C-alpha positions as a printed NumPy array, in Angstrom:
array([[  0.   ,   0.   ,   0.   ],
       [  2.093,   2.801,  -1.429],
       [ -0.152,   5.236,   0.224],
       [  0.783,   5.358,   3.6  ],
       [  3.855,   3.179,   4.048],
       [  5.891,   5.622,   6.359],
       [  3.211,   6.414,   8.224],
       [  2.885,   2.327,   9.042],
       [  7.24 ,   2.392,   9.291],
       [  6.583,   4.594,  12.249],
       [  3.867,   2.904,  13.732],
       [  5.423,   0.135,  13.957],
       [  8.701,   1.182,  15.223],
       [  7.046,   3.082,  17.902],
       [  3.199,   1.625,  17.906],
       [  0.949,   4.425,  17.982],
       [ -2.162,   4.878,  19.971],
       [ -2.794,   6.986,  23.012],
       [ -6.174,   8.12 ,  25.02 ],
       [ -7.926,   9.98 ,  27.744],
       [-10.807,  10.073,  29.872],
       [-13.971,   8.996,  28.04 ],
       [-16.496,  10.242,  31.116],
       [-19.217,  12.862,  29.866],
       [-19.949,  13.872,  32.948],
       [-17.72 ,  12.692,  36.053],
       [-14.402,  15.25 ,  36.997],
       [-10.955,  13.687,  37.155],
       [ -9.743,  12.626,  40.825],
       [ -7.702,  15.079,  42.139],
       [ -3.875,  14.282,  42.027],
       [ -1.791,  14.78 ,  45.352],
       [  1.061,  17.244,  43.763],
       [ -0.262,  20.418,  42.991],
       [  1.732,  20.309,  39.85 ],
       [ -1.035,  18.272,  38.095],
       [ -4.253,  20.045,  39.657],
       [ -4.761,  21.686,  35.786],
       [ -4.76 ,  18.311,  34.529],
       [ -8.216,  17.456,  36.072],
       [-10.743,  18.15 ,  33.53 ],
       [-14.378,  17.048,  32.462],
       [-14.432,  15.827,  29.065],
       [-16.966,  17.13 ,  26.388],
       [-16.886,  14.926,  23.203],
       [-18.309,  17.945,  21.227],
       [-15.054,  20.125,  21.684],
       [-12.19 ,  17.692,  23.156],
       [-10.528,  15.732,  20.925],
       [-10.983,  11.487,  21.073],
       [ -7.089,  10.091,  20.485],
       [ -8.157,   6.526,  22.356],
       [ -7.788,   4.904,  19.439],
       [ -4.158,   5.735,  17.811],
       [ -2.248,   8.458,  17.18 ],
       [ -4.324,   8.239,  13.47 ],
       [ -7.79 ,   7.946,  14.697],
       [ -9.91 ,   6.297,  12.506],
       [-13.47 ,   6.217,  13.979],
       [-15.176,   9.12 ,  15.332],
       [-17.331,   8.222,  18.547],
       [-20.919,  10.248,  18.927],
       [-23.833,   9.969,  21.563],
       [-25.482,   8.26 ,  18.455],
       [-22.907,   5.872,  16.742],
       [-19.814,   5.75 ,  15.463],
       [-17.973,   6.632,  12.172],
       [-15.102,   4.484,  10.609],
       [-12.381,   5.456,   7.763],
       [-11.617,   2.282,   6.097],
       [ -9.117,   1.726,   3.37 ],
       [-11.031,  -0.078,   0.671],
       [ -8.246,  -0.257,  -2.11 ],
       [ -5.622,   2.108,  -4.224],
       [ -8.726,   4.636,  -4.768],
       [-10.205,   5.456,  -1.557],
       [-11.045,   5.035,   1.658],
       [-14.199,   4.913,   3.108],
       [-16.09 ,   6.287,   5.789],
       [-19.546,   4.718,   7.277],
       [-21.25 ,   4.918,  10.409],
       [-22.253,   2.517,  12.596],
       [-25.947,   3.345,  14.729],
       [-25.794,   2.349,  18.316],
       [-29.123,   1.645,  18.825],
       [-29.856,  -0.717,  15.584],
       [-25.96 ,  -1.895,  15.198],
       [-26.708,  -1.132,  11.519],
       [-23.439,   0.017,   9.462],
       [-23.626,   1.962,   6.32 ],
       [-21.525,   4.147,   4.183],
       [-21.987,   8.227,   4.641],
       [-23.887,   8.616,   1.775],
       [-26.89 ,  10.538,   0.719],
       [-26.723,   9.701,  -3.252],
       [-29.459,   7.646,  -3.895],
       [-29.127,   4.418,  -6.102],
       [-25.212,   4.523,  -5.233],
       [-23.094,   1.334,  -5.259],
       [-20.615,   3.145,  -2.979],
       [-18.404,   1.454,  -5.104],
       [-16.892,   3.997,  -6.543],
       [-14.861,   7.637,  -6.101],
       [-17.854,   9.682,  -6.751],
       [-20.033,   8.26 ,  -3.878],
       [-20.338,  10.875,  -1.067],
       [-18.532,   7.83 ,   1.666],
       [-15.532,   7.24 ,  -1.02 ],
       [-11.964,  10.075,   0.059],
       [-10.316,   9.846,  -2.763],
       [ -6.261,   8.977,  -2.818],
       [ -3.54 ,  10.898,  -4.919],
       [ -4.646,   9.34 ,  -8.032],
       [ -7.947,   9.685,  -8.179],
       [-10.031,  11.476, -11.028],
       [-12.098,  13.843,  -9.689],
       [-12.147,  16.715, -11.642],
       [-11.547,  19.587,  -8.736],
       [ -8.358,  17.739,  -8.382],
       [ -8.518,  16.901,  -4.226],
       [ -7.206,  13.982,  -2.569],
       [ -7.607,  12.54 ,   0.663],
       [ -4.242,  12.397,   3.121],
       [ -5.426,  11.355,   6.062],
       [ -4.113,   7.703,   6.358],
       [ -7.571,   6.98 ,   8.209],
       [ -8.001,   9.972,   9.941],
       [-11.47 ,  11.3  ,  10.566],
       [-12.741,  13.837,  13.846],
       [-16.104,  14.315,  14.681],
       [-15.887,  17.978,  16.561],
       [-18.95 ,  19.803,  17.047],
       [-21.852,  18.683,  15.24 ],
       [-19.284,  18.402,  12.152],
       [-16.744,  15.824,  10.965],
       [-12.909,  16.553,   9.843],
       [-10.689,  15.374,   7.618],
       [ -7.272,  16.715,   6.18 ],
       [ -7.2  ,  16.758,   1.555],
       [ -4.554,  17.606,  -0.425],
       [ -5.228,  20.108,  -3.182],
       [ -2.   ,  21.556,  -5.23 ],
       [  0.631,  21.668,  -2.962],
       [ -1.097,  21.983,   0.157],
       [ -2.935,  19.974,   2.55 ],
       [ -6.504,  21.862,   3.536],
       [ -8.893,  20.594,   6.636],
       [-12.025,  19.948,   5.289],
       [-15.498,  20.092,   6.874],
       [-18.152,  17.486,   6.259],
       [-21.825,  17.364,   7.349],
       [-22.552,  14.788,   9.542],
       [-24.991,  13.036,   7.016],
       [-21.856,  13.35 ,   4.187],
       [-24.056,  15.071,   2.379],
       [-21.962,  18.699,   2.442],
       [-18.079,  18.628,   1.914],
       [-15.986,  22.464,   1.914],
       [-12.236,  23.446,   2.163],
       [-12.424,  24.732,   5.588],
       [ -8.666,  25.897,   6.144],
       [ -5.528,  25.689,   4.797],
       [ -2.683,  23.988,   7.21 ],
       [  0.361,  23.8  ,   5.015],
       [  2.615,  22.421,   2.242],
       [  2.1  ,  18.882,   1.399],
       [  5.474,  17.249,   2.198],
       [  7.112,  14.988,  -0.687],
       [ 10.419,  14.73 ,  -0.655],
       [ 13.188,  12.956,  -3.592],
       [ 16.223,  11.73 ,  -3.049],
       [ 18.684,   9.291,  -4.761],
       [ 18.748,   5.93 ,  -3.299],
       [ 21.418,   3.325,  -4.858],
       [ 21.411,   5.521,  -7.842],
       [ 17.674,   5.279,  -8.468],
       [ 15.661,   8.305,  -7.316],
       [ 13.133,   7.842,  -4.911],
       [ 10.026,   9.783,  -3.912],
       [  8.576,   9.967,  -0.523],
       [  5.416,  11.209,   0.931],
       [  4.767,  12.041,   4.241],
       [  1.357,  12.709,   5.949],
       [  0.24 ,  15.658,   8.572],
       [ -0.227,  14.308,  12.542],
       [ -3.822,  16.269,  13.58 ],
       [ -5.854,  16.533,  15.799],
       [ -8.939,  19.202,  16.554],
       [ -9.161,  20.225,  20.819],
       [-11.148,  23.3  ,  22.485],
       [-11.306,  25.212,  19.162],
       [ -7.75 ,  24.675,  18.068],
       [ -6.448,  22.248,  15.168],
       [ -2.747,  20.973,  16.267],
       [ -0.571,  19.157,  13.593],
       [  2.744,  18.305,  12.643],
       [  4.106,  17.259,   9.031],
       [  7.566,  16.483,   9.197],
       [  9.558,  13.964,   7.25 ],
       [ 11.433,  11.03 ,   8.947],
       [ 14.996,  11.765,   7.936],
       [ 14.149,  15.519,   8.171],
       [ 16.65 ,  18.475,   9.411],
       [ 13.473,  19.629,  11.784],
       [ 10.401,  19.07 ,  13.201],
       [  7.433,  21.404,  14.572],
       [  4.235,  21.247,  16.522],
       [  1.475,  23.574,  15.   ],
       [ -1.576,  24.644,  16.53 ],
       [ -4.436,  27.366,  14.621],
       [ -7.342,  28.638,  15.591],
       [-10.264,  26.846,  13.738],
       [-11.342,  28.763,  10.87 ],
       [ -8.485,  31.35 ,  11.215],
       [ -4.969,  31.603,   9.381],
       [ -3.136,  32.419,  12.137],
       [ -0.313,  29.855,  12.481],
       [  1.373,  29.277,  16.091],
       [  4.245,  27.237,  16.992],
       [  4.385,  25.11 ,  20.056],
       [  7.201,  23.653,  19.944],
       [ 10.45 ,  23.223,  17.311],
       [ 13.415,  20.443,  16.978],
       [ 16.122,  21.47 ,  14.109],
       [ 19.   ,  18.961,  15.86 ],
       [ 19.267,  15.446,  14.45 ],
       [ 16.363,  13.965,  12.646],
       [ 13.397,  15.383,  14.773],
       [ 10.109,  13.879,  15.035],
       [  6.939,  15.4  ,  17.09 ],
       [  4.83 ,  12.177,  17.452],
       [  2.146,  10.981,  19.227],
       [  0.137,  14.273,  19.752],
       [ -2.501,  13.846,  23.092],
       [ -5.096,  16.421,  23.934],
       [ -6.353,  16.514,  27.82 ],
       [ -8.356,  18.856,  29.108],
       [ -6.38 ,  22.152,  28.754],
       [ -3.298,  20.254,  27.961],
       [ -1.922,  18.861,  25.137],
       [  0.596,  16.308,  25.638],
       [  3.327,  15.086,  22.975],
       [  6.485,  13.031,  22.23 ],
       [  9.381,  15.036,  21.069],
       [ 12.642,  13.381,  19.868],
       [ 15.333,  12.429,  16.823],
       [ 14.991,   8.732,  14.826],
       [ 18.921,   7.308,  14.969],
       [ 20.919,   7.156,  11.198],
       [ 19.653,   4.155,  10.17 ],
       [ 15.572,   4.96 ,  10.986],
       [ 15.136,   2.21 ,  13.342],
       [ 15.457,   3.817,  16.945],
       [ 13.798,   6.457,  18.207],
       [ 15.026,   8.825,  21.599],
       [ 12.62 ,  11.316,  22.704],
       [ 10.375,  12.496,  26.005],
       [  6.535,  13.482,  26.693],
       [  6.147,  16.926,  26.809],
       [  3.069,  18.569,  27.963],
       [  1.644,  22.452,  26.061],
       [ -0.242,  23.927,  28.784],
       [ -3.235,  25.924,  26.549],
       [ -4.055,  28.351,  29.824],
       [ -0.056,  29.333,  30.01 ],
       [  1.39 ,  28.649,  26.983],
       [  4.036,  27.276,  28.149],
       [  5.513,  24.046,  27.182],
       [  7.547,  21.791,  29.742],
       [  8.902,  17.933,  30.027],
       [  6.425,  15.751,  31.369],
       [  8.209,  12.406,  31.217],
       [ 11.801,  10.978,  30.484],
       [ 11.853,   8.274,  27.957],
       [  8.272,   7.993,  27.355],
       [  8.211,   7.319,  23.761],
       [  5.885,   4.041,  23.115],
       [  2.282,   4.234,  23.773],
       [  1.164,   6.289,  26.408],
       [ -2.253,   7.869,  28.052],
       [ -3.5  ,  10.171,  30.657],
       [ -5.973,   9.527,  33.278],
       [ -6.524,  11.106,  36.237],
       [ -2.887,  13.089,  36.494],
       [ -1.735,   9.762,  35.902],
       [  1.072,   8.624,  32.785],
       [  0.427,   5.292,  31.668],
       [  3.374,   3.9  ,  29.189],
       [  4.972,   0.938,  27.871],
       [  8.189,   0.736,  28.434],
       [ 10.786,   1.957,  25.849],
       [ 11.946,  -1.675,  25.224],
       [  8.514,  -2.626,  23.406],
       [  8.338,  -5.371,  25.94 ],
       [  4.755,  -5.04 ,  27.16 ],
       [  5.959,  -3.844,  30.776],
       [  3.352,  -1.203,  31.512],
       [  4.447,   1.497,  33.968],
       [  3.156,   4.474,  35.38 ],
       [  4.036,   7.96 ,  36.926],
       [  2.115,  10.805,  37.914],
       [  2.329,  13.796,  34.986],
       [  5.678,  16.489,  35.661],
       [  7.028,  13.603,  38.321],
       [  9.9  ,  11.079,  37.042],
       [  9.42 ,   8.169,  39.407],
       [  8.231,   5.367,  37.655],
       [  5.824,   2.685,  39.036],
       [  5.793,  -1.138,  37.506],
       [  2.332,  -2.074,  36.72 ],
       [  1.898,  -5.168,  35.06 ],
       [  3.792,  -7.234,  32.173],
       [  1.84 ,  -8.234,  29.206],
       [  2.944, -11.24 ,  26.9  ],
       [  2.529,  -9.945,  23.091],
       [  3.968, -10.564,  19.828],
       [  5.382,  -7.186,  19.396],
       [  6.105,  -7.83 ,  15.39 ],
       [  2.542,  -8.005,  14.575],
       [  0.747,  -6.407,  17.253],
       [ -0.225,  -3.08 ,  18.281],
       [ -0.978,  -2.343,  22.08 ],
       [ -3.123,   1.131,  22.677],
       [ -4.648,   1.901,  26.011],
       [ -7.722,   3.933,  27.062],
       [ -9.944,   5.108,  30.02 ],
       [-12.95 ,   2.984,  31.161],
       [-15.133,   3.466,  34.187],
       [-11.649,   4.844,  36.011],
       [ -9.351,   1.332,  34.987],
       [ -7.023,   1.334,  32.379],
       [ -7.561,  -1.003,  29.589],
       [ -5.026,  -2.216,  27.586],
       [ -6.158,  -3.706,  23.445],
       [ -4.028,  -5.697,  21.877],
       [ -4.622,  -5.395,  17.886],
       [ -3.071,  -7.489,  14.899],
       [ -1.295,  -5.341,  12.538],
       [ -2.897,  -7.505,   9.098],
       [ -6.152,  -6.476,   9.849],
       [ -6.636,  -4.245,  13.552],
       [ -8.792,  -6.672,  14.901],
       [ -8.639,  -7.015,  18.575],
       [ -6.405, -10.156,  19.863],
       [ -6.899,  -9.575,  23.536],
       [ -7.845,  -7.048,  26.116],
       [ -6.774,  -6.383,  30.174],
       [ -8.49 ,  -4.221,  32.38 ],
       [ -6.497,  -3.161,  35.407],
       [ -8.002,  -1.275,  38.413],
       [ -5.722,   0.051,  41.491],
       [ -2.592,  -1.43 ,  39.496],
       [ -3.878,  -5.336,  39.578],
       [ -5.141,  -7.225,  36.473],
       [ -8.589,  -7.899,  36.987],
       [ -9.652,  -9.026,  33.816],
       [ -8.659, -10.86 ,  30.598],
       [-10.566, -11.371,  27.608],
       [-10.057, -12.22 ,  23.879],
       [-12.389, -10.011,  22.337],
       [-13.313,  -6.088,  21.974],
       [-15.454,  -5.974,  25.26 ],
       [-14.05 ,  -2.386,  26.072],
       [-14.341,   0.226,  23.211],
       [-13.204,   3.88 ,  23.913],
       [-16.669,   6.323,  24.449],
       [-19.238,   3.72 ,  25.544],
       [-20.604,   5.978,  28.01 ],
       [-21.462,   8.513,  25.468]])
């Protein structure tokens, strides 16, 4: 899949997926350092962003069901949504008589070599948002990748805002010449889109935030030492947390720490030494894997570095993904096979015991919406 073959390198060098709190109504516990009392927060799935499932999110949770971005084949992705009370999936279309076969159905985001004739492309790798009544998703038209606003039926689709250049990059590899594309990281929190497009073996790396529907652009944080990379991008409450580090020579180890953008301050300040695998937030909590891809899961409370041993999971780490998220206060850990992103297994852990083991999806992110 040509399309989005970096964006999987990555992944799997440094398994993407992150979460937060999925409560609608009930306010974080208060953590015992007054360091992390602006962490607590109550989450509003109109306005706060829903990273549970990966660092490239690609459903969209509502109080009424859920929307998926599938990749179909070399044309398109597609996105349908799922209705919670009838368990009834169908593509976002309104076109009647469609096959949804095809790159003209409404559900169908077209890829780089598509035919439409106003000449867009989707770059999103997966990537949809629902954010206030409205679903997001990045295109690429000319030389520049544009967030793009879509009804909630997929019946309306407009070039919201333009983000920035659409990153391809050629260089000579054993003589031949070689063309690379590489995808923006975004996210949409509390009326602010944050992204990053940087390329792998890149000379820098920046984290982006602007004001929906605005042009101002704002820079949170920027790495021109090594080859940067800004990964891993985590919204919570008025924070937005991030990994920040350089990929070694050869592209196959990564060094780097969480940082944490405070959006009441504007200030920006480590949050946690060699964090760089999967990670969440809950409760003024860190919750990480340890650098090692091992499946030793560790936590430490968020601007503290003293570690605390959890549990160890067992998991083939060459063809599995592990992503946590929030349930009912416990931590839930998902194992998912990299062929296909089913589920393999899930833990839940309350008060830092395993309490539960099952081999299904029995814990999705937002089922208290």
């Amino acid at each position: 899949m040509k399309k989005f073959f970096l964006v999987l390198l990555l992944s799997t060098l440094l398994i993407s997926g992150c979460s937060t709190n999925n409560s609608s109504s009930k306010k974080s516990e208060s953590a015992s350092s007054t360091k992390n009392e602006n962490i607590n927060y109550t989450f509003n799935y109109e306005t706060d962003a829903q990273p549970d499932i990966g660092q490239t999110p690609d459903e969209a949770y509502t109080k009424n069901g859920v929307y998926h971005v599938k990749y179909v084949n070399d044309d398109y992705y597609q996105i349908t949504f799922t209705d919670k009370k009838s368990k009834k999936t169908v593509p976002l279309c309104t076109k009647p008589n469609c096959s949804h076969k095809t790159i003209e159905c409404d559900a169908n985001l077209p890829l780089d070599d598509s035919e439409l004739s106003n000449g867009e492309s989707y770059v999103g790798n997966g990537y949809i948002q629902y954010y206030k009544g409205s679903l997001y998703a990045p295109f690429k038209y000319g030389d520049y990748v544009y967030l793009e606003k879509m009804s909630a039926d997929g019946s309306t689709r407009s070039r919201y805002m333009k983000l920035c250049r659409f990153l391809q990059v050629k260089s000579i590899q054993d003589g031949a010449e070689n063309n690379s594309t590489y995808y923006p990281t975004i996210t949409i929190h509390r009326g602010y889109v944050y992204f990053t497009n940087d390329e792998i073996h890149g000379t820098s790396a920046t984290l982006y935030r602007m004001k929906l529907g605005e042009d101002k652009l704002e820079v949170i944080k920027s790495m021109k030492k090594g080859h940067p990379q800004i990964i891993r991008i985590h919204p919570y409450g008025d924070n937005i947390f991030f990994i920040a580090g350089a990929m070694s020579e050869d592209g196959l180890n990564y060094d780097g720490h969480l940082y944490r953008y405070d959006i009441s301050t504007g200030k920006t300040v480590l949050t946690g030494k060699s964090v760089i695998r999967n990670y969440t937030v809950i409760n003024g909590y860190i919750y990480y894997e340890d650098k090692k891809d091992n499946g030793k899961i560790y936590r430490m409370k968020v601007d503290e570095d003293k570690a605390e041993f959890i549990a160890s999971l067992s998991y083939d780490a060459e063809n599995q993904d592990i992503f946590f998220h929030e349930y009912n206060g416990d931590l839930i850990v998902t194992f998912k096979d990299q062929s296909n992103w089913n589920v393999a297994k899930q833990y839940r852990i309350h008060d830092n015991k395993i309490v539960e083991t099952v081999n299904n999806n029995k814990y999705s992110p937002y089922t208290e919406l």
